[in-house]
Coordinates of C-alpha atoms and ligand atoms in Angstrom, one line a residue:
M795 CA 3.2 6.4 -13.3
D796 CA 0.7 3.6 -13.1
L797 CA -2.8 5.0 -12.5
A798 CA -4.6 1.7 -12.1
F799 CA -5.5 0.5 -8.6
T800 CA -4.4 -3.0 -7.5
E801 CA -7.0 -5.7 -6.8
E802 CA -6.2 -5.4 -3.1
E803 CA -6.8 -1.6 -3.2
K804 CA -10.1 -2.1 -5.1
A805 CA -11.3 -4.7 -2.5
F806 CA -10.3 -2.3 0.3
R807 CA -12.2 0.5 -1.3
A808 CA -15.3 -1.7 -1.7
E809 CA -15.1 -2.8 1.9
A810 CA -14.8 0.8 3.1
R811 CA -17.8 1.9 0.9
A812 CA -20.0 -0.9 2.3
W813 CA -19.1 -0.1 5.9
L814 CA -19.7 3.6 5.4
T815 CA -23.0 3.0 3.7
A816 CA -24.1 1.0 6.7
H817 CA -22.8 3.3 9.4
V818 CA -22.7 7.0 8.4
P819 CA -25.3 8.8 10.5
G820 CA -28.5 9.4 8.6
S821 CA -28.6 13.1 9.6
P822 CA -25.6 15.4 10.0
L823 CA -24.1 15.6 13.5
P824 CA -24.2 19.0 15.3
S825 CA -21.1 21.2 14.5
L826 CA -17.9 19.9 16.0
E827 CA -17.1 23.5 17.0
T828 CA -19.8 23.3 19.8
A829 CA -19.7 21.2 23.0
E830 CA -22.6 19.1 22.0
G831 CA -21.1 18.5 18.5
F832 CA -17.7 17.8 19.9
A833 CA -19.1 15.0 22.1
A834 CA -21.1 13.5 19.2
H835 CA -18.0 13.5 16.9
R836 CA -16.0 11.7 19.6
T837 CA -18.6 9.0 19.7
W838 CA -18.4 8.8 15.9
E839 CA -14.5 8.5 16.1
A840 CA -15.0 5.6 18.6
E841 CA -17.4 3.9 16.1
L842 CA -14.9 4.3 13.3
A843 CA -12.0 3.0 15.5
A844 CA -13.9 0.0 16.7
E845 CA -13.6 -1.5 13.2
R846 CA -10.2 0.2 12.4
W847 CA -11.5 2.8 10.0
S848 CA -10.3 5.8 11.9
V849 CA -6.6 5.7 10.9
V850 CA -6.4 3.3 8.0
N851 CA -2.8 4.0 7.1
W852 CA -1.4 3.4 10.6
P853 CA 0.3 0.2 11.8
A854 CA -2.2 -2.4 13.0
R855 CA -0.8 -2.3 16.6
Y856 CA -2.0 1.3 17.0
G857 CA -5.4 0.7 15.4
G858 CA -4.7 1.0 11.7
R859 CA -5.0 -1.2 8.6
E860 CA -1.5 -0.5 7.2
T861 CA -3.0 0.6 3.8
G862 CA -0.3 3.1 3.0
L863 CA -0.9 6.6 1.6
I864 CA -2.7 5.4 -1.5
G865 CA -5.2 3.4 0.6
W866 CA -5.7 6.4 2.8
L867 CA -6.4 8.6 -0.2
A868 CA -8.9 6.0 -1.5
F869 CA -10.5 5.8 2.0
E870 CA -10.9 9.6 2.1
E871 CA -12.6 9.6 -1.2
E872 CA -15.1 7.0 0.0
Y873 CA -15.5 8.8 3.4
W874 CA -16.4 12.2 2.0
A875 CA -18.5 10.8 -0.8
A876 CA -20.6 9.0 1.8
G877 CA -21.3 12.3 3.5
A878 CA -19.5 11.2 6.7
P879 CA -18.9 13.6 9.6
G880 CA -15.9 16.0 9.9
R881 CA -13.0 14.5 11.9
V882 CA -12.6 15.9 15.4
G883 CA -9.3 14.1 15.9
Q884 CA -7.7 15.6 12.8
N885 CA -5.0 17.8 14.5
G886 CA -3.7 14.8 16.4
I887 CA -4.1 12.4 13.5
S888 CA -2.6 14.6 10.7
L889 CA 0.0 16.5 12.7
L890 CA 1.1 14.9 15.9
A891 CA 0.9 11.3 14.8
P892 CA 3.3 11.7 11.7
T893 CA 5.7 13.5 14.1
L894 CA 5.6 10.7 16.6
F895 CA 6.1 8.1 13.8
D896 CA 9.2 10.0 12.7
H897 CA 10.7 11.4 16.0
G898 CA 8.8 9.9 19.0
T899 CA 9.9 7.0 21.1
E900 CA 8.1 3.6 21.0
E901 CA 6.8 4.3 24.5
Q902 CA 5.2 7.6 23.3
R903 CA 3.7 5.9 20.2
A904 CA 2.2 3.1 22.3
R905 CA 0.8 5.5 24.9
V906 CA -0.4 8.3 22.7
L907 CA -1.6 6.8 19.4
P908 CA -4.3 4.3 20.4
P909 CA -6.5 6.8 22.5
M910 CA -6.0 9.3 19.6
A911 CA -7.3 6.8 17.1
T912 CA -10.5 6.2 19.2
G913 CA -11.2 9.9 19.9
E914 CA -10.7 9.3 23.7
V915 CA -8.0 11.9 23.7
V916 CA -8.5 14.8 21.3
W917 CA -5.4 17.0 20.6
A918 CA -5.1 20.7 19.9
Q919 CA -2.2 22.3 18.1
A920 CA -0.5 25.0 20.2
W921 CA 2.0 26.6 17.9
S922 CA 0.8 30.2 17.2
E923 CA 1.4 33.0 19.7
P924 CA 0.1 36.6 19.7
E925 CA 3.3 37.8 18.0
A926 CA 4.4 34.6 16.4
G927 CA 2.2 33.4 13.6
S928 CA 3.9 33.6 10.2
D929 CA 7.2 34.2 12.0
L930 CA 6.7 31.2 14.3
A931 CA 10.4 31.1 15.3
S932 CA 10.0 34.3 17.2
L933 CA 7.8 32.5 19.8
R934 CA 8.3 33.5 23.4
S935 CA 6.6 30.8 25.5
R936 CA 9.3 29.1 27.5
A937 CA 10.1 25.8 29.0
V938 CA 12.5 25.8 32.1
R939 CA 14.2 22.6 33.3
T940 CA 12.9 21.2 36.6
D941 CA 13.2 17.9 38.4
G942 CA 11.9 15.1 36.1
G943 CA 10.6 17.5 33.4
W944 CA 9.9 21.1 32.5
R945 CA 7.9 24.1 33.8
V946 CA 6.1 25.8 30.8
S947 CA 4.8 29.4 30.8
G948 CA 3.5 31.7 28.1
Q949 CA 0.5 32.3 25.8
K950 CA -0.6 30.4 22.7
T951 CA -3.4 31.5 20.5
W952 CA -5.7 30.5 17.6
S953 CA -5.9 27.0 18.8
S954 CA -8.6 25.1 16.9
R955 CA -11.1 23.3 19.1
A956 CA -8.8 23.7 22.2
A957 CA -11.9 24.7 24.3
F958 CA -13.0 21.1 24.2
A959 CA -9.8 19.2 23.5
D960 CA -7.9 17.2 26.1
R961 CA -4.2 17.7 25.3
A962 CA -2.0 19.9 23.1
F963 CA 1.4 19.9 21.4
G964 CA 3.6 22.9 20.8
L965 CA 7.0 24.6 20.7
F966 CA 8.6 26.3 23.6
R967 CA 11.8 28.3 24.1
S968 CA 14.0 26.1 26.3
D969 CA 17.3 28.0 25.6
P970 CA 16.9 31.7 25.6
E971 CA 20.6 32.2 24.9
A972 CA 20.5 30.2 21.6
S973 CA 22.1 32.2 18.8
K974 CA 19.2 32.0 16.3
P975 CA 15.5 32.2 16.9
H976 CA 14.7 28.7 15.6
Q977 CA 17.4 27.2 17.8
G978 CA 16.8 26.3 21.5
L979 CA 13.2 25.3 21.0
T980 CA 11.7 22.1 22.5
Y981 CA 8.6 20.3 21.2
L982 CA 6.3 19.2 24.1
M983 CA 2.9 17.6 24.7
F984 CA 0.9 18.8 27.6
D985 CA -2.5 18.4 29.3
L986 CA -5.0 21.1 28.7
R987 CA -6.5 20.4 32.2
A988 CA -3.2 20.4 34.0
P989 CA -2.8 22.9 36.9
G990 CA -1.6 26.3 35.5
V991 CA -3.5 26.0 32.1
T992 CA -6.3 28.4 31.4
V993 CA -8.2 27.9 28.1
R994 CA -10.2 31.0 26.9
P995 CA -12.5 30.7 23.9
I996 CA -12.0 33.2 21.1
G997 CA -15.3 34.4 19.5
R998 CA -15.5 33.3 15.9
L999 CA -17.5 35.0 13.1
D1000 CA -20.1 32.2 13.3
G1001 CA -20.3 32.4 17.1
K1002 CA -19.2 28.8 17.7
P1003 CA -17.2 28.5 20.9
A1004 CA -14.4 25.9 20.3
F1005 CA -11.6 28.1 19.0
A1006 CA -9.4 29.2 22.0
E1007 CA -6.3 30.8 23.3
L1008 CA -4.2 29.2 26.1
F1009 CA -2.5 30.8 29.1
L1010 CA 0.2 28.7 30.6
D1011 CA 1.6 29.4 34.1
E1012 CA 4.4 27.1 35.3
V1013 CA 2.7 24.1 33.9
F1014 CA 4.6 20.9 34.7
V1015 CA 5.4 18.7 31.7
P1016 CA 7.2 15.4 32.4
D1017 CA 10.3 14.4 30.4
R1018 CA 8.3 11.6 28.8
D1019 CA 6.2 14.2 27.0
V1020 CA 9.2 15.8 25.2
I1021 CA 9.2 14.8 21.5
G1022 CA 12.7 14.3 20.2
E1023 CA 15.7 16.0 21.8
P1024 CA 15.3 19.2 23.8
G1025 CA 16.5 22.1 21.7
E1026 CA 15.6 20.3 18.4
G1027 CA 12.0 21.3 18.4
W1028 CA 12.1 23.4 15.2
R1029 CA 13.5 20.6 13.0
I1030 CA 11.0 18.2 14.4
A1031 CA 7.9 20.4 14.1
M1032 CA 8.8 21.4 10.5
S1033 CA 8.8 17.9 9.4
A1034 CA 5.1 17.7 10.3
A1035 CA 4.2 21.1 8.8
G1036 CA 4.5 19.8 5.2
N1037 CA 2.1 17.0 6.1
E1038 CA -0.5 19.5 7.2
R1039 CA -0.3 21.8 4.2
G1040 CA 0.3 19.3 1.5
L1041 CA -1.6 16.2 2.2
M1042 CA -3.4 15.2 5.4
L1043 CA -5.3 18.3 6.3
R1044 CA -7.4 18.6 3.1
S1045 CA -7.5 15.4 1.1
P1046 CA -8.7 15.6 -2.5
G1047 CA -11.6 13.3 -1.4
R1048 CA -13.2 16.3 0.4
F1049 CA -13.2 18.4 -2.7
L1050 CA -14.3 15.7 -5.1
A1051 CA -17.3 15.2 -2.8
A1052 CA -17.9 19.0 -2.6
A1053 CA -17.7 19.5 -6.4
D1054 CA -20.2 16.7 -6.7
R1055 CA -22.6 18.4 -4.3
L1056 CA -22.1 21.6 -6.2
R1057 CA -22.9 19.9 -9.5
G1058 CA -26.1 18.5 -7.9
L1059 CA -27.0 21.9 -6.6
W1060 CA -26.5 23.4 -10.1
R1061 CA -28.8 20.8 -11.6
Q1062 CA -31.4 21.3 -8.8
Q1063 CA -31.4 25.1 -9.6
G1064 CA -32.3 24.4 -13.2
S1065 CA -28.7 24.2 -14.7
P1066 CA -28.4 28.0 -15.2
P1067 CA -25.9 28.6 -18.1
S1068 CA -24.5 31.6 -16.3
A1069 CA -22.9 29.3 -13.6
H1070 CA -21.9 26.5 -16.0
D1071 CA -18.2 27.4 -16.4
R1072 CA -17.7 28.0 -12.7
V1073 CA -19.3 24.6 -11.8
A1074 CA -17.2 22.9 -14.5
D1075 CA -14.0 24.6 -13.1
A1076 CA -14.9 23.2 -9.7
V1077 CA -15.3 19.7 -11.1
I1078 CA -12.1 19.9 -13.1
G1079 CA -10.2 21.5 -10.2
A1080 CA -11.1 18.7 -7.8
R1081 CA -9.9 16.1 -10.3
A1082 CA -6.7 18.0 -11.0
Y1083 CA -6.0 18.2 -7.3
Q1084 CA -6.7 14.5 -6.9
L1085 CA -4.2 13.6 -9.7
F1086 CA -1.6 16.0 -8.4
T1087 CA -1.9 14.5 -4.9
Y1088 CA -1.7 10.9 -6.1
A1089 CA 1.4 11.8 -8.0
A1090 CA 2.9 13.5 -4.9
A1091 CA 1.9 10.4 -2.8
S1092 CA 3.5 8.1 -5.3
R1093 CA 6.8 10.0 -5.2
F1094 CA 6.6 10.1 -1.4
L1095 CA 6.2 6.3 -1.3
E1096 CA 9.3 6.0 -3.5
G1097 CA 11.3 7.8 -0.9
A1098 CA 11.0 11.5 -1.9
S1099 CA 10.1 14.0 0.8
L1100 CA 6.9 16.1 0.4
G1101 CA 9.1 19.3 0.5
P1102 CA 8.1 22.7 -0.7
E1103 CA 5.5 21.3 -3.1
S1104 CA 3.2 21.1 -0.1
S1105 CA 2.9 24.9 -0.4
L1106 CA 1.5 24.6 -3.9
N1107 CA -1.2 22.2 -2.6
K1108 CA -2.0 24.5 0.3
V1109 CA -2.5 27.6 -1.9
F1110 CA -4.5 25.6 -4.4
W1111 CA -7.0 24.0 -2.0
S1112 CA -7.6 27.1 0.1
E1113 CA -8.4 29.3 -3.0
Y1114 CA -10.4 26.4 -4.6
D1115 CA -12.5 26.0 -1.5
I1116 CA -13.5 29.7 -1.5
A1117 CA -14.4 29.7 -5.2
L1118 CA -16.5 26.6 -4.8
H1119 CA -18.5 28.0 -1.9
E1120 CA -19.0 31.4 -3.7
T1121 CA -20.4 29.6 -6.7
A1122 CA -22.8 27.6 -4.4
L1123 CA -24.0 30.8 -2.7
D1124 CA -24.5 32.6 -6.0
L1125 CA -26.6 29.6 -7.2
L1126 CA -28.7 29.7 -4.0
G1127 CA -29.2 33.5 -4.1
D1128 CA -31.0 34.8 -0.9
E1129 CA -31.6 31.3 0.4
G1130 CA -27.8 30.7 0.6
E1131 CA -27.3 33.5 3.1
S1132 CA -29.4 31.7 5.8
A1133 CA -27.4 30.9 8.8
D1134 CA -28.5 27.3 8.8
S1135 CA -27.3 26.6 5.3
D1136 CA -24.4 24.2 5.0
W1137 CA -23.0 26.2 2.1
A1138 CA -23.1 29.4 4.1
E1139 CA -21.3 27.7 7.1
G1140 CA -18.7 26.2 4.6
Y1141 CA -18.2 29.6 3.0
V1142 CA -17.4 31.3 6.2
F1143 CA -14.9 28.6 7.1
S1144 CA -13.4 28.6 3.7
L1145 CA -12.4 32.3 4.2
A1146 CA -9.9 31.1 6.9
G1147 CA -8.2 28.7 4.5
P1148 CA -5.7 31.2 3.2
I1149 CA -4.7 31.9 6.8
Y1150 CA -4.4 28.7 8.8
A1151 CA -1.7 26.1 8.2
G1152 CA 0.6 29.0 7.2
T1153 CA -0.8 32.0 5.2
N1154 CA -0.8 31.8 1.5
E1155 CA 1.6 34.8 1.3
I1156 CA 4.1 32.7 3.1
Q1157 CA 3.4 29.7 1.0
R1158 CA 3.9 31.8 -2.2
D1159 CA 7.3 32.9 -0.8
I1160 CA 8.3 29.3 -0.2
V1161 CA 7.2 28.4 -3.8
A1162 CA 9.1 31.4 -5.2
E1163 CA 12.3 30.8 -3.3
R1164 CA 12.5 27.0 -3.0
L1165 CA 10.7 25.7 -6.1
L1166 CA 11.3 28.5 -8.6
G1167 CA 14.8 29.5 -7.2
L1168 CA 13.8 33.2 -7.1
P1169 CA 15.8 35.6 -4.9
K1170 CA 14.6 36.0 -1.3
G1171 CA 12.0 38.8 -0.9
R1172 CA 12.5 41.8 1.3
R1173 CA 11.3 41.1 4.8
Ligands
FAD1498 C1 -9.4 29.2 11.4 C2 -8.0 29.1 12.0 C3 -7.5 28.0 12.7 C4 -6.3 28.1 13.2 N1 -5.9 27.0 14.0 C5 -4.7 27.0 14.6 C6 -4.3 25.9 15.4 O1 -5.1 25.0 15.7 N2 -3.1 26.0 16.1 C7 -2.2 27.0 15.9 O2 -1.2 27.0 16.5 N3 -2.6 28.1 15.0 C8 -3.8 28.1 14.4 N4 -4.1 29.1 13.6 C9 -3.2 30.3 13.4 C10 -2.6 30.4 12.1 O3 -1.6 29.4 11.8 C11 -2.0 31.8 12.0 O4 -3.1 32.7 12.0 C12 -1.2 32.1 10.7 O5 0.0 31.3 10.8 C13 -0.8 33.5 10.5 O6 -0.2 34.1 11.6 P1 -0.8 35.4 12.3 O7 -2.3 35.3 12.5 O8 0.1 35.8 13.5 O9 -0.6 36.6 11.2 P2 0.7 37.3 10.8 O10 1.8 36.4 10.8 O11 0.8 38.6 11.6 O12 0.4 37.8 9.3 C14 -0.5 38.9 9.0 C15 -0.4 39.1 7.4 O13 0.9 39.4 7.0 C16 1.4 38.5 6.1 N5 2.8 38.3 6.3 C17 3.4 38.0 7.4 N6 4.8 37.8 7.2 C18 5.0 37.9 5.9 C19 6.1 37.8 5.0 N7 7.3 37.5 5.5 N8 5.9 37.9 3.7 C20 4.7 38.2 3.1 N9 3.6 38.3 3.9 C21 3.7 38.2 5.2 C22 0.6 37.2 6.3 O14 0.6 36.4 5.2 C23 -0.8 37.8 6.7 O15 -1.5 38.1 5.5 C24 -5.4 29.2 13.0 C25 -5.8 30.3 12.3 C26 -7.1 30.3 11.8 C27 -7.6 31.5 11.0

């Protein structure tokens, strides 16, 4: 594998760095988990999109720069190093868009992707249900055929930022007679403000109101909002799940920047020798994750699929994130506990990492069975 960047990639990185230096807000935006922060982050998405920085790896006709995955990884490194705001459009950009590229129609791509790139339409992921999280295929929300579309009813839960988002995508049972649970599911996009949709915020540990559950009562979804063939929803959704865990959700750029901040904090606290090894582990871990991800991206570009290796990444970044934040809080002592500290907020969120995007227990099962070839566990 050639680890050197091409001249074109280096020039792109320099252009991104210069733009970010000139445009990243001088003080942090309010949390995107609040109404005020959500609105501020939408404005930032529009600013990014105006100069085609919001989705650099997408085709130009939808607002991208066609950089490919390596360019995207380089952009992410510059983005997080510049201290730029979190991405409010992430669910759509990292989960729905790759699905539409692979399984959507040209009409869907042309209609859905440009307003996603600008933050005009922010998407929520509506997969989980009260009794269908790890065992997603047991979901019960249903889609029933009607004139020109579907009537959708049921309950979805744990939907990140759904309280303020515009639209959502999720799986629905369209054939209750199908012989296996993951058959007879249909993948749909729907409007969170359509008649029949109730969005109810779920209280989070930090009190921010964006997390929500959704109640759907005979919500009309037109045929044009079905992704792929009806009944094929499982196969279509699973092709996106690897993207979320393995690559797009938590790029190495985030952790390189966080490890750098941690190193700065350690120095600022007088370089205590007691924390030296943990800070060094954080720096080495970020670099290892970066190299592993570049290797996976290179294989992907040569035609391999991301596959079960995504699960390795997911377990790694989620556990890494907790360790990094714990080290920071230990360095800060009492000061770190303050509710206003970025490190304290990051720590609380890092605790959810082993749960969302598929729990780490499930990821370890996937690694055991599909990568190591171990026998199936007892379920
Ligand atoms: C911060 C956060 C954001 C989220 N955002 C979204 C979102 O935007 N959209 C969305 O649809 N969902 C979202 N989720 C939901 C998330 O995907 C689920 O919580 C997750 O898949 C686990 O499902 P569950 O909560 O039903 O737990 P369960 O599936 O009930 O699991 C409970 C425990 O049992 C373990 N377990 C279950 N089955 C097995 C097994 N076979 N082998 C070993 N262990 C097992 C699990 O690993 C876990 O530790 C979010 C969750 C969090 C915490």
